[in-house]
Amino acid sequence: QVQLVQSGAEVKKPGASVKVSCKASGYTFTSYGISWVRQAPGQGLEWMGWISAYNGNTNYAQKLQGRVTMTTDTSTSTAYMELRSLRSDDTAVYYCARKRGYSFDYWGQGTLVTVSS
Amino acid sequence: QSALTQPASVSGSPGQSITISCTGTSSDVGGYNYVSWYQQHPGKAPKLMIYEVSNRPSGVSNRFSGSKSGNTASLTISGLQAEDEADYYCSSYTSSSTLWVFGGGTKLTVL
């Protein structure tokens, strides 16, 4: 069965960076993309970007350009999302999701990133 | 402000049907048949319920259906059940540099 297992919660200070991992299993990793979506406390979903696990091509949401980097390690079927220059409004649950066509069909359990001084 | 507009809340009694709307523009909902719907229970990850406007993934109840007219997509849930109480989000592929946008979410209450 398809599973996406994410790394644990993080607490960071403003200005720091965070790197969240997402380990995939149950399917051929390089056959699908991985998208990242975040959800601030009590708020809706926000698409952050996606990466092709086949060739590493990426697309990022315009508002995050320059602060976010998505990568994959095909040897371990793991995707990573790094967000730099963290601000308090980056506090959110970060989800990875398998991109199938134009939708996201399997999701990780989420990783809470708290940015606080 | 979310790119797609959804009602903040809807409600219905068990057994009834409800419809949640999702309004965008010709650059997203109206321009592509790439609207998806996600169900999210409190503290849980979203779950794909509908993709490409009206297709149900394997395992999703046929009580859930999707449609689109112009710049507005809709999710209909028939035969409401208590377990359907959740937040629902629409999403669309878009022609902008931010490739996907979500609606603000709709809280469904089963009375």
Short mmCIF file of C-alpha atoms in Angstrom, two decimals:
data_model
loop_
_atom_site.label_atom_id
_atom_site.label_comp_id
_atom_site.label_asym_id
_atom_site.label_seq_id
_atom_site.Cartn_x
_atom_site.Cartn_y
_atom_site.Cartn_z
CA GLN A 1 0.00 0.00 0.00
CA VAL A 2 1.15 3.51 -0.75
CA GLN A 3 2.56 5.31 2.28
CA LEU A 4 4.23 8.65 2.79
CA VAL A 5 5.90 8.99 6.18
CA GLN A 6 7.15 12.40 7.22
CA SER A 7 9.75 13.50 9.76
CA GLY A 8 8.81 14.76 13.19
CA ALA A 9 7.79 18.14 14.52
CA GLU A 10 10.29 21.00 14.54
CA VAL A 11 10.65 24.20 16.54
CA LYS A 12 12.74 26.91 14.91
CA LYS A 13 13.70 30.49 15.64
CA PRO A 14 12.92 33.28 13.18
CA GLY A 15 15.54 33.44 10.46
CA ALA A 16 16.46 29.77 10.73
CA SER A 17 15.88 27.02 8.17
CA VAL A 18 13.94 23.77 8.37
CA LYS A 19 14.17 20.63 6.28
CA VAL A 20 11.26 18.18 6.28
CA SER A 21 11.54 14.68 4.86
CA CYS A 22 8.90 12.46 3.27
CA LYS A 23 9.72 8.77 2.77
CA ALA A 24 7.62 6.99 0.16
CA SER A 25 6.84 3.29 -0.06
CA GLY A 26 4.45 0.96 -1.84
CA TYR A 27 4.97 2.34 -5.35
CA THR A 28 7.70 3.16 -7.86
CA PHE A 29 9.01 6.45 -6.49
CA THR A 30 10.25 7.83 -9.80
CA SER A 31 6.89 7.34 -11.53
CA TYR A 32 5.18 10.18 -9.66
CA GLY A 33 5.86 13.68 -8.45
CA ILE A 34 5.75 14.88 -4.88
CA SER A 35 3.96 18.08 -3.96
CA TRP A 36 4.18 20.02 -0.71
CA VAL A 37 1.16 21.71 0.86
CA ARG A 38 1.04 23.62 4.14
CA GLN A 39 -1.73 24.56 6.51
CA ALA A 40 -1.37 27.32 9.07
CA PRO A 41 -3.23 26.81 12.37
CA GLY A 42 -6.97 27.04 11.79
CA GLN A 43 -6.44 28.00 8.16
CA GLY A 44 -6.84 26.43 4.73
CA LEU A 45 -4.46 24.56 2.47
CA GLU A 46 -1.69 26.33 0.56
CA TRP A 47 0.19 24.74 -2.33
CA MET A 48 3.94 25.27 -2.01
CA GLY A 49 5.37 23.51 -5.03
CA TRP A 50 6.19 20.15 -6.52
CA ILE A 51 9.13 18.10 -7.68
CA SER A 52 9.34 15.41 -10.31
CA ALA A 53 10.88 12.34 -8.73
CA TYR A 54 11.76 11.23 -12.25
CA ASN A 55 14.08 14.09 -13.23
CA GLY A 56 14.14 16.49 -10.28
CA ASN A 57 12.36 19.32 -12.10
CA THR A 58 10.62 21.70 -9.72
CA ASN A 59 7.89 24.37 -9.68
CA TYR A 60 7.45 26.60 -6.66
CA ALA A 61 4.63 28.88 -5.58
CA GLN A 62 5.51 32.43 -6.48
CA LYS A 63 5.31 33.71 -2.91
CA LEU A 64 7.93 31.18 -1.75
CA GLN A 65 10.38 31.59 -4.64
CA GLY A 66 13.88 32.07 -3.28
CA ARG A 67 13.09 30.62 0.17
CA VAL A 68 12.08 27.06 -0.65
CA THR A 69 13.99 24.16 -2.17
CA MET A 70 12.56 20.73 -2.93
CA THR A 71 14.78 17.74 -3.59
CA THR A 72 14.57 13.98 -3.82
CA ASP A 73 16.85 11.05 -3.06
CA THR A 74 15.78 8.26 -5.36
CA SER A 75 18.08 5.76 -3.62
CA THR A 76 15.93 6.00 -0.50
CA SER A 77 12.62 7.08 -2.12
CA THR A 78 12.63 10.20 0.02
CA ALA A 79 11.58 13.74 -0.80
CA TYR A 80 12.76 16.81 1.08
CA MET A 81 11.44 20.32 1.49
CA GLU A 82 13.72 23.03 2.90
CA LEU A 83 12.34 26.44 3.86
CA ARG A 84 14.78 29.21 4.77
CA SER A 85 14.55 32.58 6.50
CA LEU A 86 11.66 31.34 8.60
CA ARG A 87 9.08 33.82 9.89
CA SER A 88 6.32 33.44 12.42
CA ASP A 89 3.75 33.13 9.63
CA ASP A 90 5.55 30.02 8.38
CA THR A 91 4.20 28.20 11.44
CA ALA A 92 2.08 25.46 9.92
CA VAL A 93 1.60 21.77 9.36
CA TYR A 94 3.54 20.80 6.25
CA TYR A 95 2.25 17.91 4.13
CA CYS A 96 3.84 16.00 1.31
CA ALA A 97 1.49 14.43 -1.20
CA ARG A 98 1.93 12.19 -4.21
CA LYS A 99 1.07 14.04 -7.38
CA ARG A 100 -0.89 11.90 -9.79
CA GLY A 101 -1.84 13.79 -12.90
CA TYR A 102 -3.38 17.03 -11.67
CA SER A 103 -4.39 15.91 -8.20
CA PHE A 104 -2.75 14.68 -5.00
CA ASP A 105 -3.84 11.15 -4.22
CA TYR A 106 -1.84 10.09 -1.15
CA TRP A 107 -0.73 12.36 1.67
CA GLY A 108 1.80 12.16 4.46
CA GLN A 109 0.71 12.49 8.06
CA GLY A 110 1.97 16.08 8.28
CA THR A 111 4.85 17.76 10.09
CA LEU A 112 4.25 20.65 12.47
CA VAL A 113 6.82 23.40 12.10
CA THR A 114 6.65 26.07 14.80
CA VAL A 115 8.57 29.31 14.34
CA SER A 116 8.98 31.14 17.61
CA SER A 117 11.60 33.21 19.36
CA GLN B 1 -7.44 35.49 0.63
CA SER B 2 -7.78 32.14 -1.14
CA ALA B 3 -7.78 32.01 -4.91
CA LEU B 4 -10.93 29.87 -5.09
CA THR B 5 -14.10 30.87 -3.26
CA GLN B 6 -16.04 28.37 -1.16
CA PRO B 7 -18.82 28.90 1.37
CA ALA B 8 -17.45 28.87 4.89
CA SER B 9 -20.01 26.35 6.07
CA VAL B 10 -22.85 24.13 4.98
CA SER B 11 -25.05 21.78 6.93
CA GLY B 12 -27.54 19.02 6.36
CA SER B 13 -29.40 16.26 8.14
CA PRO B 14 -28.56 12.58 7.80
CA GLY B 15 -29.87 11.19 4.54
CA GLN B 16 -30.10 14.58 2.85
CA SER B 17 -27.96 15.90 0.02
CA ILE B 18 -25.74 18.94 0.10
CA THR B 19 -23.71 20.79 -2.50
CA ILE B 20 -20.52 22.78 -1.96
CA SER B 21 -19.55 25.32 -4.59
CA CYS B 22 -16.07 26.41 -5.63
CA THR B 23 -15.79 29.54 -7.74
CA GLY B 24 -12.68 30.56 -9.61
CA THR B 25 -11.86 32.20 -12.91
CA SER B 26 -11.17 31.29 -16.50
CA SER B 27 -7.50 30.93 -15.52
CA ASP B 28 -8.20 28.04 -13.20
CA VAL B 29 -11.56 26.32 -12.68
CA GLY B 30 -13.04 27.53 -15.95
CA GLY B 31 -9.96 26.89 -18.03
CA TYR B 32 -9.15 23.31 -17.12
CA ASN B 33 -10.95 20.11 -16.16
CA TYR B 34 -8.46 19.69 -13.34
CA VAL B 35 -10.60 20.41 -10.28
CA SER B 36 -10.09 18.16 -7.26
CA TRP B 37 -11.89 17.89 -3.94
CA TYR B 38 -10.35 16.89 -0.61
CA GLN B 39 -11.92 15.86 2.68
CA GLN B 40 -10.13 16.66 5.91
CA HIS B 41 -11.17 15.48 9.35
CA PRO B 42 -9.80 17.40 12.36
CA GLY B 43 -6.15 16.65 12.98
CA LYS B 44 -5.89 14.41 9.92
CA ALA B 45 -4.32 14.73 6.50
CA PRO B 46 -6.54 15.61 3.54
CA LYS B 47 -8.03 12.77 1.50
CA LEU B 48 -8.68 12.92 -2.23
CA MET B 49 -12.41 12.51 -2.94
CA ILE B 50 -12.82 13.73 -6.54
CA TYR B 51 -10.28 14.38 -9.29
CA GLU B 52 -10.56 15.90 -12.76
CA VAL B 53 -13.93 17.44 -11.91
CA SER B 54 -16.00 14.31 -11.57
CA ASN B 55 -13.88 11.20 -11.12
CA ARG B 56 -13.85 9.22 -7.90
CA PRO B 57 -10.70 7.39 -6.76
CA SER B 58 -11.07 3.73 -5.94
CA GLY B 59 -12.58 3.29 -2.49
CA VAL B 60 -14.44 6.60 -2.35
CA SER B 61 -18.17 6.22 -1.87
CA ASN B 62 -20.40 6.88 -4.87
CA ARG B 63 -22.35 9.24 -2.61
CA PHE B 64 -19.71 11.79 -3.57
CA SER B 65 -19.96 13.39 -7.00
CA GLY B 66 -18.45 16.39 -8.74
CA SER B 67 -19.40 18.68 -11.59
CA LYS B 68 -18.44 21.96 -13.19
CA SER B 69 -20.19 24.76 -15.03
CA GLY B 70 -18.17 27.68 -16.29
CA ASN B 71 -15.94 29.01 -13.52
CA THR B 72 -17.76 27.15 -10.74
CA ALA B 73 -17.21 23.58 -9.65
CA SER B 74 -19.44 21.71 -7.23
CA LEU B 75 -19.18 18.78 -4.87
CA THR B 76 -22.41 16.98 -4.02
CA ILE B 77 -22.74 14.54 -1.16
CA SER B 78 -25.91 12.50 -1.17
CA GLY B 79 -27.32 10.40 1.67
CA LEU B 80 -25.41 12.39 4.28
CA GLN B 81 -23.83 10.37 7.06
CA ALA B 82 -22.34 11.47 10.36
CA GLU B 83 -18.86 10.45 9.14
CA ASP B 84 -19.11 13.00 6.32
CA GLU B 85 -18.76 15.82 8.84
CA ALA B 86 -15.41 17.36 7.93
CA ASP B 87 -13.76 20.24 6.10
CA TYR B 88 -13.82 20.11 2.31
CA TYR B 89 -11.36 21.87 0.01
CA CYS B 90 -11.47 22.33 -3.73
CA SER B 91 -8.32 22.73 -5.77
CA SER B 92 -7.61 23.61 -9.36
CA TYR B 93 -4.68 23.65 -11.70
CA THR B 94 -4.04 27.20 -12.87
CA SER B 95 -2.27 29.00 -15.68
CA SER B 96 -0.40 31.21 -13.22
CA SER B 97 3.17 30.54 -12.06
CA THR B 98 1.66 29.13 -8.86
CA LEU B 99 0.37 26.02 -10.55
CA TRP B 100 -2.26 24.89 -8.07
CA VAL B 101 -4.66 26.86 -5.93
CA PHE B 102 -7.00 25.80 -3.15
CA GLY B 103 -10.28 27.13 -1.92
CA GLY B 104 -10.61 28.45 1.59
CA GLY B 105 -12.43 25.33 2.73
CA THR B 106 -16.02 24.53 3.73
CA LYS B 107 -16.99 23.09 7.07
CA LEU B 108 -19.74 20.51 6.67
CA THR B 109 -21.90 19.91 9.70
CA VAL B 110 -24.22 16.91 9.81
CA LEU B 111 -27.07 17.94 12.06
#
